[in-house]
Amino acid sequence: MRRKNWELKGIFWIITLLFVGFLAAPILLLLGKSLVGEGGFTWEFYASVVTREGFLTALGNSFAVAAASAVTATVIAFLMAYAVHYTGLPRWAKRLITAIATLPMFLPTITYGFAIIYSFGKQGLLTRLLGRQFFDIYGFGGLLVGYVIYTIPVAFLLIHNTMGFVDKKTIIVSKAMGDRDLATFWIAILRPLLGTLAGAFIQAFFLCFTDFGIPASVGGGYEVIATLLYNQMLGGIPDFNRGAVIAMILLIPSIGSICILQLLERFNIRYTRISQADLRKNPLRDTGWGVSSTAISVAILSIFAVIFVVPLVEEWPYQTSFSLEHFAAVFTDSELITVYWHSLVMALLTAFLGTLAAYGAALITARSTLPPRYKRVIESIALVTNAIPGMVLGVAYLFLFSGSGLQNTLLLMILCNIVHYFSTPYLMMKNSLSKMNAGWETTAMLMGDSWLQTILRVVTPNALSSLIEVFSYYFINSMVTISALIFIAGARTMVLTTMIKQLQYVNRFNEVFVLSLLILATNLIAKGLFSCLASYKASHPVKERRSIQLFGNRKEAVQ
């Protein structure tokens, strides 16, 4: 038992030191930068930022566009999830709706902005097809469209997953009691989802408020807090102290969002048993939801259609004959190919090391006898990482590691991604490990096996499908992230998303779209591969009997 505790404590201290060095230290230094000047402690930087002309306007703009986008994304996500769970649409149609709802998560947010420009601009694809420009793409309208597309996948997945755990027989009971359609809708569908709907809104709001990629491309003169931070840190005349103040202010709604999400947990309805009742046939209902889902899906796909069209013509919009010269230019450019390999290496190493970190942390909280204080530390780390926006983390790393051997290195970018995305993979692994037989480690100890042997031979094979999902999550997010990396990537460690930002400055949008398609193709291939592996492992689990036999065989061998 003592050896097992030492191994677990070793994992605990490795994880703790990782987050002390690459989360606590950078954030504390950022706080210090915002409060300490040449003369010592001061509130001067906060006062000058808050009273600066345009700051409160930018802050108000951020709240307004983030709130509007979050409401719209949550409503659209609910409609799409409802079509999947509560209609008689064909299975292929439901799968297609799910795929389209999650498609945007495979592209970097900065690409959304360029897709909006080339779709809804004066010479945009949809503008030319429909004969008119529907809104001003630079400012509130462009940000709203971009943010809605960005947050639909997150909101949809939250609502979609919760709908799968709502007892469908409640609808039948409500109808049998004589309730009207609206009353049934409230009792059987909307009421059980209130906590999730509020959570989807909060998550969408948080993502919109802290995103940098979309304002970087379509923000225009509509200032938001994220662009203020970028201009303060990397603009013509950088001001690090006031940049630190803006970063700390950016933390306030983030922390508030996490606190609200914790409070919303009490509104979730939990069923003792979940029944999947067959829905009554209703052609009118299915036709209506089919049409609405088709309209939403077409709207999402039409915005991204330009990504495929523009690189395949000579020069949009003036020479529209088919051409592969833009693809050829990218794939023969050694610099761009090197950048792609940087992204691939960074994503793979982030996924591998991040999965190890999430697995180790979950073993401590879900499958150990360590004192509660150890588990509380891990839970606190997961909660804090979920509240730190990527831009804030990137600025903090810029302060802490400038002039060090880690500055502008792929290693620093990998560590940044591991810390930034730690919360969700950890929770995925914790939930998976908690559902396994709690007696495996005890049985192994009685049979003379070490804790490490038990983990490698029994627990890990049973957790393999979850490990693959965590690996996939880290990989895809590392391929599309930009908010943190924009501050810590160097000229020699450019990745695809930061290169796209550089190409924007010289108006090389054909290359931007080709690189975006390269990211999309890589993520789709990776997601397909990981999903197949995870499904195979989930359908071929390591049986408990086989696990116990391993212990028994070892005991016989010893005897």
mmCIF file of N, CA and C in Angstrom, residues 76-102 156-157 159-161 163-164 168 276-277 279 285-286 289-290 292-294 297:
data_model
loop_
_atom_site.group_PDB
_atom_site.id
_atom_site.type_symbol
_atom_site.label_atom_id
_atom_site.label_comp_id
_atom_site.label_asym_id
_atom_site.label_seq_id
_atom_site.Cartn_x
_atom_site.Cartn_y
_atom_site.Cartn_z
ATOM 1 N N ILE A 76 -30.195 28.063 -31.784
ATOM 2 C CA ILE A 76 -29.943 27.236 -32.971
ATOM 3 C C ILE A 76 -29.508 25.833 -32.561
ATOM 4 N N ALA A 77 -28.635 25.749 -31.571
ATOM 5 C CA ALA A 77 -28.167 24.437 -31.101
ATOM 6 C C ALA A 77 -29.321 23.612 -30.537
ATOM 7 N N PHE A 78 -30.233 24.264 -29.814
ATOM 8 C CA PHE A 78 -31.394 23.556 -29.272
ATOM 9 C C PHE A 78 -32.264 23.010 -30.402
ATOM 10 N N LEU A 79 -32.506 23.818 -31.423
ATOM 11 C CA LEU A 79 -33.333 23.372 -32.549
ATOM 12 C C LEU A 79 -32.724 22.163 -33.242
ATOM 13 N N MET A 80 -31.401 22.196 -33.433
ATOM 14 C CA MET A 80 -30.740 21.084 -34.111
ATOM 15 C C MET A 80 -30.741 19.830 -33.235
ATOM 16 N N ALA A 81 -30.507 20.002 -31.942
ATOM 17 C CA ALA A 81 -30.515 18.850 -31.033
ATOM 18 C C ALA A 81 -31.920 18.267 -30.910
ATOM 19 N N TYR A 82 -32.927 19.128 -30.904
ATOM 20 C CA TYR A 82 -34.313 18.653 -30.829
ATOM 21 C C TYR A 82 -34.640 17.810 -32.051
ATOM 22 N N ALA A 83 -34.185 18.250 -33.225
ATOM 23 C CA ALA A 83 -34.441 17.490 -34.451
ATOM 24 C C ALA A 83 -33.806 16.105 -34.390
ATOM 25 N N VAL A 84 -32.680 15.998 -33.694
ATOM 26 C CA VAL A 84 -31.991 14.709 -33.580
ATOM 27 C C VAL A 84 -32.713 13.779 -32.610
ATOM 28 N N HIS A 85 -33.236 14.318 -31.500
ATOM 29 C CA HIS A 85 -33.757 13.475 -30.412
ATOM 30 C C HIS A 85 -35.275 13.320 -30.390
ATOM 31 N N TYR A 86 -36.007 14.280 -30.924
ATOM 32 C CA TYR A 86 -37.460 14.279 -30.729
ATOM 33 C C TYR A 86 -38.260 14.293 -32.033
ATOM 34 N N THR A 87 -37.639 13.866 -33.111
ATOM 35 C CA THR A 87 -38.370 13.769 -34.371
ATOM 36 C C THR A 87 -38.151 12.382 -34.972
ATOM 37 N N GLY A 88 -38.938 12.076 -35.991
ATOM 38 C CA GLY A 88 -38.811 10.793 -36.674
ATOM 39 C C GLY A 88 -37.985 10.890 -37.941
ATOM 40 N N LEU A 89 -37.067 11.846 -38.010
ATOM 41 C CA LEU A 89 -36.217 11.977 -39.190
ATOM 42 C C LEU A 89 -35.369 10.725 -39.365
ATOM 43 N N PRO A 90 -35.005 10.394 -40.608
ATOM 44 C CA PRO A 90 -34.159 9.211 -40.840
ATOM 45 C C PRO A 90 -32.838 9.307 -40.082
ATOM 46 N N ARG A 91 -32.265 8.157 -39.777
ATOM 47 C CA ARG A 91 -31.020 8.138 -39.004
ATOM 48 C C ARG A 91 -29.897 8.873 -39.731
ATOM 49 N N TRP A 92 -29.836 8.725 -41.061
ATOM 50 C CA TRP A 92 -28.779 9.405 -41.812
ATOM 51 C C TRP A 92 -28.918 10.925 -41.714
ATOM 52 N N ALA A 93 -30.174 11.402 -41.675
ATOM 53 C CA ALA A 93 -30.403 12.845 -41.558
ATOM 54 C C ALA A 93 -29.951 13.355 -40.195
ATOM 55 N N LYS A 94 -30.219 12.574 -39.159
ATOM 56 C CA LYS A 94 -29.793 12.974 -37.819
ATOM 57 C C LYS A 94 -28.268 12.991 -37.711
ATOM 58 N N ARG A 95 -27.630 12.014 -38.329
ATOM 59 C CA ARG A 95 -26.165 11.998 -38.321
ATOM 60 C C ARG A 95 -25.600 13.193 -39.082
ATOM 61 N N LEU A 96 -26.248 13.545 -40.174
ATOM 62 C CA LEU A 96 -25.801 14.692 -40.969
ATOM 63 C C LEU A 96 -25.961 15.988 -40.185
ATOM 64 N N ILE A 97 -27.084 16.137 -39.492
ATOM 65 C CA ILE A 97 -27.290 17.338 -38.663
ATOM 66 C C ILE A 97 -26.211 17.438 -37.589
ATOM 67 N N THR A 98 -25.903 16.328 -36.940
ATOM 68 C CA THR A 98 -24.865 16.308 -35.904
ATOM 69 C C THR A 98 -23.506 16.679 -36.493
ATOM 70 N N ALA A 99 -23.191 16.145 -37.664
ATOM 71 C CA ALA A 99 -21.897 16.427 -38.299
ATOM 72 C C ALA A 99 -21.783 17.900 -38.671
ATOM 73 N N ILE A 100 -22.847 18.478 -39.223
ATOM 74 C CA ILE A 100 -22.806 19.888 -39.626
ATOM 75 C C ILE A 100 -22.728 20.799 -38.405
ATOM 76 N N ALA A 101 -23.446 20.438 -37.335
ATOM 77 C CA ALA A 101 -23.422 21.253 -36.114
ATOM 78 C C ALA A 101 -22.037 21.314 -35.490
ATOM 79 N N THR A 102 -21.259 20.258 -35.644
ATOM 80 C CA THR A 102 -19.926 20.215 -35.035
ATOM 81 C C THR A 102 -18.806 20.558 -36.020
ATOM 82 N N PHE A 156 -24.328 22.911 -28.975
ATOM 83 C CA PHE A 156 -25.020 21.721 -29.487
ATOM 84 C C PHE A 156 -24.596 20.468 -28.725
ATOM 85 N N LEU A 157 -23.300 20.292 -28.517
ATOM 86 C CA LEU A 157 -22.820 19.095 -27.827
ATOM 87 C C LEU A 157 -23.348 19.020 -26.402
ATOM 88 N N ILE A 159 -26.195 20.387 -25.200
ATOM 89 C CA ILE A 159 -27.630 20.106 -25.226
ATOM 90 C C ILE A 159 -27.896 18.704 -25.759
ATOM 91 N N HIS A 160 -27.179 18.311 -26.799
ATOM 92 C CA HIS A 160 -27.326 16.986 -27.414
ATOM 93 C C HIS A 160 -27.044 15.878 -26.395
ATOM 94 N N ASN A 161 -25.957 16.023 -25.651
ATOM 95 C CA ASN A 161 -25.605 15.009 -24.658
ATOM 96 C C ASN A 161 -26.645 14.926 -23.546
ATOM 97 N N MET A 163 -29.848 15.799 -23.719
ATOM 98 C CA MET A 163 -31.105 15.247 -24.247
ATOM 99 C C MET A 163 -31.077 13.718 -24.277
ATOM 100 N N GLY A 164 -29.894 13.155 -24.436
ATOM 101 C CA GLY A 164 -29.775 11.710 -24.433
ATOM 102 C C GLY A 164 -30.087 11.088 -23.081
ATOM 103 N N LYS A 168 -37.680 9.907 -21.997
ATOM 104 C CA LYS A 168 -38.662 10.197 -23.052
ATOM 105 C C LYS A 168 -40.086 9.784 -22.664
ATOM 106 N N GLN A 276 -36.279 5.012 -23.119
ATOM 107 C CA GLN A 276 -36.286 5.505 -24.488
ATOM 108 C C GLN A 276 -37.581 5.076 -25.172
ATOM 109 N N ALA A 277 -38.619 5.869 -24.991
ATOM 110 C CA ALA A 277 -39.920 5.550 -25.582
ATOM 111 C C ALA A 277 -39.935 5.924 -27.058
ATOM 112 N N LEU A 279 -41.240 7.569 -30.321
ATOM 113 C CA LEU A 279 -42.038 8.755 -30.599
ATOM 114 C C LEU A 279 -43.204 8.412 -31.525
ATOM 115 N N ARG A 285 -44.905 17.215 -38.086
ATOM 116 C CA ARG A 285 -43.792 17.589 -37.193
ATOM 117 C C ARG A 285 -42.446 17.307 -37.854
ATOM 118 N N ASP A 286 -42.309 16.121 -38.403
ATOM 119 C CA ASP A 286 -41.028 15.736 -38.993
ATOM 120 C C ASP A 286 -40.692 16.594 -40.204
ATOM 121 N N TRP A 289 -39.605 20.149 -38.817
ATOM 122 C CA TRP A 289 -38.259 20.142 -38.243
ATOM 123 C C TRP A 289 -37.206 19.803 -39.289
ATOM 124 N N GLY A 290 -37.589 18.971 -40.265
ATOM 125 C CA GLY A 290 -36.656 18.657 -41.346
ATOM 126 C C GLY A 290 -36.312 19.886 -42.166
ATOM 127 N N SER A 292 -36.591 23.094 -41.168
ATOM 128 C CA SER A 292 -35.850 24.063 -40.354
ATOM 129 C C SER A 292 -34.395 23.625 -40.168
ATOM 130 N N SER A 293 -34.174 22.341 -39.934
ATOM 131 C CA SER A 293 -32.807 21.832 -39.770
ATOM 132 C C SER A 293 -32.023 21.944 -41.065
ATOM 133 N N THR A 294 -32.706 21.694 -42.186
ATOM 134 C CA THR A 294 -32.052 21.834 -43.488
ATOM 135 C C THR A 294 -31.635 23.284 -43.733
ATOM 136 N N SER A 297 -28.636 24.074 -41.551
ATOM 137 C CA SER A 297 -27.455 23.362 -42.046
ATOM 138 C C SER A 297 -26.925 24.003 -43.317
#
